[in-house]
PDB file of N, CA, C and O in Angstrom:
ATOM      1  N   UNK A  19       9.845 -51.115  68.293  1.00 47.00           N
ATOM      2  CA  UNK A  19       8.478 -51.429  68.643  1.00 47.00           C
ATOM      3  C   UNK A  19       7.528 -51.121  67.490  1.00 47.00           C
ATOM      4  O   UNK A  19       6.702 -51.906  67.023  1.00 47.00           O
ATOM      5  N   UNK A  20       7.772 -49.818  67.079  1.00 54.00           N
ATOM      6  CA  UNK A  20       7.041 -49.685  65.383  1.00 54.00           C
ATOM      7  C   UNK A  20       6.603 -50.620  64.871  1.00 54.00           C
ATOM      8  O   UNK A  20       5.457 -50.939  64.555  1.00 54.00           O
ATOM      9  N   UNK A  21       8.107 -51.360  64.730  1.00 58.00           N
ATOM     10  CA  UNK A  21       8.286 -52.361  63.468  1.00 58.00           C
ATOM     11  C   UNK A  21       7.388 -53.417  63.620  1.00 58.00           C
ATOM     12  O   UNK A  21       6.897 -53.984  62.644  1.00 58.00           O
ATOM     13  N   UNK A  22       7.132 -53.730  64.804  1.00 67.00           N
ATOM     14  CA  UNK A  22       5.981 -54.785  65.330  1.00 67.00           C
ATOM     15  C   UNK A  22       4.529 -54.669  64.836  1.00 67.00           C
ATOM     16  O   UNK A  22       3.791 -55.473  64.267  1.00 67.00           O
ATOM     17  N   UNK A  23       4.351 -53.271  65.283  1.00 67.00           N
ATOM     18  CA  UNK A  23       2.945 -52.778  65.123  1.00 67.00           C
ATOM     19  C   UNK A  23       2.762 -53.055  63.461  1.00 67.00           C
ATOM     20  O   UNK A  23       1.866 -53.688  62.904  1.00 67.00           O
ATOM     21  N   UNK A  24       4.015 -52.303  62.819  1.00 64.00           N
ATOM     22  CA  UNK A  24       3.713 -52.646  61.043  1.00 64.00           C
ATOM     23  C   UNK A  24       3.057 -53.891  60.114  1.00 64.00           C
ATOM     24  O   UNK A  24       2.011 -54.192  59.540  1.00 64.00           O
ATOM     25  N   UNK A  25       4.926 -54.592  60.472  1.00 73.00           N
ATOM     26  CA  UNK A  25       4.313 -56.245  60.516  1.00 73.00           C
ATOM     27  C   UNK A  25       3.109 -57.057  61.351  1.00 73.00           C
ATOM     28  O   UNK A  25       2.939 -58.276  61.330  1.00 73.00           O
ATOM     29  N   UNK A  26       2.627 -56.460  61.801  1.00 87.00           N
ATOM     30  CA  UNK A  26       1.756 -57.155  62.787  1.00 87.00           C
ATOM     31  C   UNK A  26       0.317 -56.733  61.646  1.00 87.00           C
ATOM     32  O   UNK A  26      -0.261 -57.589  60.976  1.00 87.00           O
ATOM     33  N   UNK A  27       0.156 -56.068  61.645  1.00 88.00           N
ATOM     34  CA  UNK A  27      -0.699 -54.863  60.407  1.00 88.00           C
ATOM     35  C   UNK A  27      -0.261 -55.309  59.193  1.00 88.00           C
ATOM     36  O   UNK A  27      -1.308 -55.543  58.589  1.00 88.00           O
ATOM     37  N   UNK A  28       0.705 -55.584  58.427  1.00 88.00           N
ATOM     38  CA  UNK A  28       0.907 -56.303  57.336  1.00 88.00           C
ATOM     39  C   UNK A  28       0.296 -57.494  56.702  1.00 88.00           C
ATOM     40  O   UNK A  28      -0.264 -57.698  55.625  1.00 88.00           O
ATOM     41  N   UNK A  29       0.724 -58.520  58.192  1.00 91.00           N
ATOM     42  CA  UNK A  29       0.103 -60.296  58.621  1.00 91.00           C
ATOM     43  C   UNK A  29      -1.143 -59.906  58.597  1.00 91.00           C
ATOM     44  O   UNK A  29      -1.675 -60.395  57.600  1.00 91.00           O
ATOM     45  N   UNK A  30      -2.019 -59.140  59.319  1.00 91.00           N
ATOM     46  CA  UNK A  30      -3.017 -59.459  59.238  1.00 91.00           C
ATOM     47  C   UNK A  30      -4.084 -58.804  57.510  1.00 91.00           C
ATOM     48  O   UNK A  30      -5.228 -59.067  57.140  1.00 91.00           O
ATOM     49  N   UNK A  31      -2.990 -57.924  56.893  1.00 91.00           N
ATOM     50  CA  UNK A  31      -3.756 -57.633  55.406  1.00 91.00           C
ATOM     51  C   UNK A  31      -3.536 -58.911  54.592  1.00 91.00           C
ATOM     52  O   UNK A  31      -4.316 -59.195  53.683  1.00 91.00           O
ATOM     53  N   UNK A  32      -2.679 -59.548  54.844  1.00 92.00           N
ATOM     54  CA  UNK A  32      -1.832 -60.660  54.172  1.00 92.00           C
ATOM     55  C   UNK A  32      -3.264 -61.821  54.392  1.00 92.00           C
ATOM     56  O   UNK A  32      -4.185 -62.063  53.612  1.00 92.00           O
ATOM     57  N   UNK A  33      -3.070 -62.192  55.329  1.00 93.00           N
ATOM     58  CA  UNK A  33      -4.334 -62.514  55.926  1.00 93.00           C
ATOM     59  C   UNK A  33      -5.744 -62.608  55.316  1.00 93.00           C
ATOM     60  O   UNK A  33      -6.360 -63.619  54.979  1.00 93.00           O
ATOM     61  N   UNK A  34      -6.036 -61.567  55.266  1.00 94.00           N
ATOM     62  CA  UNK A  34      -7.201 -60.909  55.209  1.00 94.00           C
ATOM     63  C   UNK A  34      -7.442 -61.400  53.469  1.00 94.00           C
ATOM     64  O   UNK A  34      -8.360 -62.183  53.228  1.00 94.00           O
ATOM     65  N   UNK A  35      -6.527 -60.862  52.282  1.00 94.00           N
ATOM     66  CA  UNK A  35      -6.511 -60.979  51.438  1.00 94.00           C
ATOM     67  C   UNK A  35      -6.174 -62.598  50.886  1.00 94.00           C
ATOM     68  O   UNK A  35      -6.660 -63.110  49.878  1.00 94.00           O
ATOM     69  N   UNK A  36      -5.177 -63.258  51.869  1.00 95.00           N
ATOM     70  CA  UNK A  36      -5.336 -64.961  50.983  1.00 95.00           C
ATOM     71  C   UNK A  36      -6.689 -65.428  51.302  1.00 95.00           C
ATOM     72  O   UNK A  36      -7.065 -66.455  50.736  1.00 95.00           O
ATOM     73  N   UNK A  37      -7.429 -64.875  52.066  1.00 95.00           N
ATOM     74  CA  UNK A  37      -8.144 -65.459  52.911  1.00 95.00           C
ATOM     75  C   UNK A  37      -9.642 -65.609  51.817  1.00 95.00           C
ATOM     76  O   UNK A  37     -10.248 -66.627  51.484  1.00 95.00           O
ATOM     77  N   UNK A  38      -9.902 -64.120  51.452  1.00 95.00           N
ATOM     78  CA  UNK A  38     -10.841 -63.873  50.499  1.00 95.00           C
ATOM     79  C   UNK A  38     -10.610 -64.463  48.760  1.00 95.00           C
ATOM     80  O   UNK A  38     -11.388 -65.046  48.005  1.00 95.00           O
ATOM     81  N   UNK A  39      -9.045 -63.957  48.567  1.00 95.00           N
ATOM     82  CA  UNK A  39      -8.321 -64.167  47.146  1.00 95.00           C
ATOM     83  C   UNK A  39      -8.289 -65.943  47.041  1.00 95.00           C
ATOM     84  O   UNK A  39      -8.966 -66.452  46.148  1.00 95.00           O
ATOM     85  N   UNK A  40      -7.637 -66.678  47.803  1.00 93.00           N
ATOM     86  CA  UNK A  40      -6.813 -67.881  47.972  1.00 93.00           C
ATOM     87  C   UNK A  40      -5.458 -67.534  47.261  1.00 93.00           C
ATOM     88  O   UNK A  40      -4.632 -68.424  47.060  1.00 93.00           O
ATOM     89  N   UNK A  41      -5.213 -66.112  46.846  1.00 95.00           N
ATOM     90  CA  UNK A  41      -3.870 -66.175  46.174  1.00 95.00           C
ATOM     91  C   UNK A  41      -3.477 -64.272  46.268  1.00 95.00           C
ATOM     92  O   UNK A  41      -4.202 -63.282  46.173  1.00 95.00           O
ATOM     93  N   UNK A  42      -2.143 -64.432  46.472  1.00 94.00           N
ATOM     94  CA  UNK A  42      -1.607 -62.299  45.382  1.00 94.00           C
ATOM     95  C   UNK A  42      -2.109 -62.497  44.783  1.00 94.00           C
ATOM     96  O   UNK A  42      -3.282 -62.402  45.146  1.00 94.00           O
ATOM     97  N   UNK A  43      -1.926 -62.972  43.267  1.00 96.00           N
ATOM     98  CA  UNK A  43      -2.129 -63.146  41.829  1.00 96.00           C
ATOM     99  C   UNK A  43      -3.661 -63.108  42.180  1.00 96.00           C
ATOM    100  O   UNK A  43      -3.644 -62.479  43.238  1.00 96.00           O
ATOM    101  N   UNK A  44      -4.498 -63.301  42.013  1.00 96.00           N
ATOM    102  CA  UNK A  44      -6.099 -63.640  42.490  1.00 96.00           C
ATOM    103  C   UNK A  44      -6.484 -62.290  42.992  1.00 96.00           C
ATOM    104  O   UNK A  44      -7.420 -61.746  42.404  1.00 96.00           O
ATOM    105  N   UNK A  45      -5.719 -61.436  44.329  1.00 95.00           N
ATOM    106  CA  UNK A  45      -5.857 -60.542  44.552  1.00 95.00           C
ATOM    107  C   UNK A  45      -5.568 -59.352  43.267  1.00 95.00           C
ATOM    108  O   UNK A  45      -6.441 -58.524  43.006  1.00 95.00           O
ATOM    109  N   UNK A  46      -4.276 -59.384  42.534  1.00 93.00           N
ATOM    110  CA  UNK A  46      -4.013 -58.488  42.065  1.00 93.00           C
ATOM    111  C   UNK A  46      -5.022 -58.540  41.089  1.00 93.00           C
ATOM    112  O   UNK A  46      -5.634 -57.478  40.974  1.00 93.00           O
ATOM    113  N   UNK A  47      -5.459 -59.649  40.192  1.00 94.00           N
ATOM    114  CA  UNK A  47      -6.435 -59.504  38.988  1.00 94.00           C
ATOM    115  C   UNK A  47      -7.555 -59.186  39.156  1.00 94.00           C
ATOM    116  O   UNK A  47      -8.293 -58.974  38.193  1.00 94.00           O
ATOM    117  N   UNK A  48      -7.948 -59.077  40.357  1.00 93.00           N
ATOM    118  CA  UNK A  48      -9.522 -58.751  40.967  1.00 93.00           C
ATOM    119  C   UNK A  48      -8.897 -57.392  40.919  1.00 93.00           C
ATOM    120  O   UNK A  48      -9.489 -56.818  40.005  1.00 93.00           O
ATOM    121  N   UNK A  49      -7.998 -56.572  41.434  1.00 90.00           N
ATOM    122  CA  UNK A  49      -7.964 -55.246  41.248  1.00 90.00           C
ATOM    123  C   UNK A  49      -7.572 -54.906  39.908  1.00 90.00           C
ATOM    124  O   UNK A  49      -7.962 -53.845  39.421  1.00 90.00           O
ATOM    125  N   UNK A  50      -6.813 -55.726  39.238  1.00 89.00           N
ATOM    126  CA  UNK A  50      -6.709 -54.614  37.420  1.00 89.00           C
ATOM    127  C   UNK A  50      -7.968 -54.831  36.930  1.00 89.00           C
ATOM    128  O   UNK A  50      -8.385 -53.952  36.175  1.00 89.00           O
ATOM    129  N   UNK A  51      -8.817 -55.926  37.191  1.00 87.00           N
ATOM    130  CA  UNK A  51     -10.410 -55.902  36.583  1.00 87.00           C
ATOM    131  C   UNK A  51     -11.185 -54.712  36.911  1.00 87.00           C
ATOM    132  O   UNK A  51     -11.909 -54.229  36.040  1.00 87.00           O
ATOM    133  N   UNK A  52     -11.112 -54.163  38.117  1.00 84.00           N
ATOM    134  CA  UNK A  52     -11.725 -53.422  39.146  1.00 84.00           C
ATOM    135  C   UNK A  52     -11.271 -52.119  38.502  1.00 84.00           C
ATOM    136  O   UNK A  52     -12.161 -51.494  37.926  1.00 84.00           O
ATOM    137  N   UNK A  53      -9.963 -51.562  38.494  1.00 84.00           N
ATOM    138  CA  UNK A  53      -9.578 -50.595  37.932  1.00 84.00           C
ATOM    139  C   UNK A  53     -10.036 -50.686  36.533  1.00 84.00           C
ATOM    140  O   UNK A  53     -11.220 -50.413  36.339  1.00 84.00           O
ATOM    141  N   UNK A  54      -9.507 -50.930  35.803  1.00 79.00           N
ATOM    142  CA  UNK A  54     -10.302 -51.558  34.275  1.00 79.00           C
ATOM    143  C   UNK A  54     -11.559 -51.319  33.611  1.00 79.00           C
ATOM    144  O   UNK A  54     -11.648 -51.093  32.404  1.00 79.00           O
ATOM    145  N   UNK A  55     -12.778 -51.384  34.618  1.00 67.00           N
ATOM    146  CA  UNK A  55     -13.747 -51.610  34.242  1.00 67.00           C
ATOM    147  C   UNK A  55     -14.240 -49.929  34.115  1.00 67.00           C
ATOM    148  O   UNK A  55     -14.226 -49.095  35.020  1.00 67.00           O
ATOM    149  N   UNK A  56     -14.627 -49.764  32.837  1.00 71.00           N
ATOM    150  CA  UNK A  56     -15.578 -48.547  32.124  1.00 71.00           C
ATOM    151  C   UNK A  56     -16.325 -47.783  32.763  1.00 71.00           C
ATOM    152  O   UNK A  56     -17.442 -48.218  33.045  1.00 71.00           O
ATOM    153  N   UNK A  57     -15.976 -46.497  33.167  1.00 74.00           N
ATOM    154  CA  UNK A  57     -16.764 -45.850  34.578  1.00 74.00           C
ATOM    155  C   UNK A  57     -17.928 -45.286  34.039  1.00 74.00           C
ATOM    156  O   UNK A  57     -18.025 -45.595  32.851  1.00 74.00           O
ATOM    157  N   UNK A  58     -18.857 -44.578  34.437  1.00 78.00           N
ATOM    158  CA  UNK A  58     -19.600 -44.017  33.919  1.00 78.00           C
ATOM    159  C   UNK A  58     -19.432 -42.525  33.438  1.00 78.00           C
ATOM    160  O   UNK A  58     -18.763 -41.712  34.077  1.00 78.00           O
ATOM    161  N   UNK A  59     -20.165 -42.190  32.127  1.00 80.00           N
ATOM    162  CA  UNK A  59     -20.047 -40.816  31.646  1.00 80.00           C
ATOM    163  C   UNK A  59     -21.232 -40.205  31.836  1.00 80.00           C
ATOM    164  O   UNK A  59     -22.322 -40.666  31.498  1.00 80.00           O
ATOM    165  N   UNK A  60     -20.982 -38.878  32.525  1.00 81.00           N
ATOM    166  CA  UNK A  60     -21.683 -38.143  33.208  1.00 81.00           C
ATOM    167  C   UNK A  60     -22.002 -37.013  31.872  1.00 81.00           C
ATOM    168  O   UNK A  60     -21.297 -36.627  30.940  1.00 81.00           O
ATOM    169  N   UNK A  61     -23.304 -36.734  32.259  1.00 84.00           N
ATOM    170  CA  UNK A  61     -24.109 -35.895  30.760  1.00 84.00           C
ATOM    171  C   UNK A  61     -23.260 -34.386  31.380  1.00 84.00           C
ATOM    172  O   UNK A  61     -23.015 -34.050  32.539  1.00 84.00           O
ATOM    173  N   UNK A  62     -22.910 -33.579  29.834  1.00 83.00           N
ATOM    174  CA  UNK A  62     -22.272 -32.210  30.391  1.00 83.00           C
ATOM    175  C   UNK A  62     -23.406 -31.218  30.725  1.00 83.00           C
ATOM    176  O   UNK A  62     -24.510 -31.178  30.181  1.00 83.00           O
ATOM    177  N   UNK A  63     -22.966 -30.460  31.671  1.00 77.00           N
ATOM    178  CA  UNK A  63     -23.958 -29.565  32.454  1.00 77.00           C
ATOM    179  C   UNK A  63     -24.302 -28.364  30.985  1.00 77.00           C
ATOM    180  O   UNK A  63     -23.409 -27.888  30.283  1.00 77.00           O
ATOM    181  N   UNK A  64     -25.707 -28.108  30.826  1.00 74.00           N
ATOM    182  CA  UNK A  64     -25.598 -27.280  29.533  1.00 74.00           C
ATOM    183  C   UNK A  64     -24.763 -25.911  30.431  1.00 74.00           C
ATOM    184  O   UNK A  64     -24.544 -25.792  31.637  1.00 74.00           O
ATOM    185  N   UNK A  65     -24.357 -24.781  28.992  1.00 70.00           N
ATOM    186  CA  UNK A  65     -24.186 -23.463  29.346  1.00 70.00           C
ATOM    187  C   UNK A  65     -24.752 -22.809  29.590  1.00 70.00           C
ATOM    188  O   UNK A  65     -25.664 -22.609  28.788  1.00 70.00           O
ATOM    189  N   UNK A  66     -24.715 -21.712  31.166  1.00 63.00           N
ATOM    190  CA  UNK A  66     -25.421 -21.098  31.584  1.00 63.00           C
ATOM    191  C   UNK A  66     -26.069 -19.286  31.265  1.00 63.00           C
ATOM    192  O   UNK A  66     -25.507 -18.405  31.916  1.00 63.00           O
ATOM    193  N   UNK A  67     -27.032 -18.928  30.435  1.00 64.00           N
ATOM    194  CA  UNK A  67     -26.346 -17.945  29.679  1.00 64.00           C
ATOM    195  C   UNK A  67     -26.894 -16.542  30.771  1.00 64.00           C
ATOM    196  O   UNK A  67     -27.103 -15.477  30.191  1.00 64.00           O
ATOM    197  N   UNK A  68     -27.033 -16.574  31.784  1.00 64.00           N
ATOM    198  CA  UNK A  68     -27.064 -15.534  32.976  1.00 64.00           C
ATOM    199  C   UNK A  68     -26.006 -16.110  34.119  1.00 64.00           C
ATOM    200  O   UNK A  68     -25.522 -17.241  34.060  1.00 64.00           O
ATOM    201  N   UNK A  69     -25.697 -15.049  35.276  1.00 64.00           N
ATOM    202  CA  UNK A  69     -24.983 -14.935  36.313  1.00 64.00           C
ATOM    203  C   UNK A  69     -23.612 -14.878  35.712  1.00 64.00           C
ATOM    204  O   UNK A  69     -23.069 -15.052  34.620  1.00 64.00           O
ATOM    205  N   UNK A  70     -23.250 -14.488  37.186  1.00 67.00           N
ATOM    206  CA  UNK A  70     -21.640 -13.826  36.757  1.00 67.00           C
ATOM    207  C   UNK A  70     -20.426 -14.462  35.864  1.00 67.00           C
ATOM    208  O   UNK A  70     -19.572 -13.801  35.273  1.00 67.00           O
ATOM    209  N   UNK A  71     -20.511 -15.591  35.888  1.00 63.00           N
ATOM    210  CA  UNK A  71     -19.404 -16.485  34.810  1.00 63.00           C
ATOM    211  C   UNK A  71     -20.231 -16.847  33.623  1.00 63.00           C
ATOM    212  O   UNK A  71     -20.509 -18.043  33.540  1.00 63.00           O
ATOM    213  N   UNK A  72     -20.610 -16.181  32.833  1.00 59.00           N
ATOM    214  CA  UNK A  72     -21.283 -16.591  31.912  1.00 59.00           C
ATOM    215  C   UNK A  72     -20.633 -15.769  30.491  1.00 59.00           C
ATOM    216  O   UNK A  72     -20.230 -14.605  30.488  1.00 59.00           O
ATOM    217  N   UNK A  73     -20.649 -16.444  29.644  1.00 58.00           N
ATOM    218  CA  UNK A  73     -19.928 -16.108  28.306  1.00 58.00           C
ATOM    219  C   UNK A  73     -20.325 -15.062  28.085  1.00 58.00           C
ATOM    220  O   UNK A  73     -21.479 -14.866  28.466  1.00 58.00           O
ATOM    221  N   UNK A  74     -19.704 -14.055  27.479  1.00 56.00           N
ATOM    222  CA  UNK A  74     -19.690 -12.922  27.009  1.00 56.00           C
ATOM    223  C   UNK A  74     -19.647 -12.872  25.801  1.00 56.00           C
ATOM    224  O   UNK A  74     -19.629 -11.783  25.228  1.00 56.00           O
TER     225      UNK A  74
END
């Protein structure tokens, strides 16, 4: 009965994705673009020179 629920849940990602993609391939390159793309760099927090973790 699992196995139903899985595939049943599979079909409908399958689905879901030709549906938006028209293709895998279509799907997959929309995600290596997605992964791929240059995240942002976050400014470093300056050093704090009071409270307890603070350089010595």
């Amino acid at each position: 009965m699992s196995d139903t629920i899985e595939e049943t849940a599979g079909h409908r990602l399958l689905e879901e994705v030709l549906t938006r993609y028209d293709s895998i391939d279509a799907f997959c390159t929309h995600l290596h673009l997605a992964l791929d793309a240059p995240t942002d760099v976050l400014p470093a927090l300056p050093i704090s020179t009071a409270g307890r973790h603070r350089l010595r």
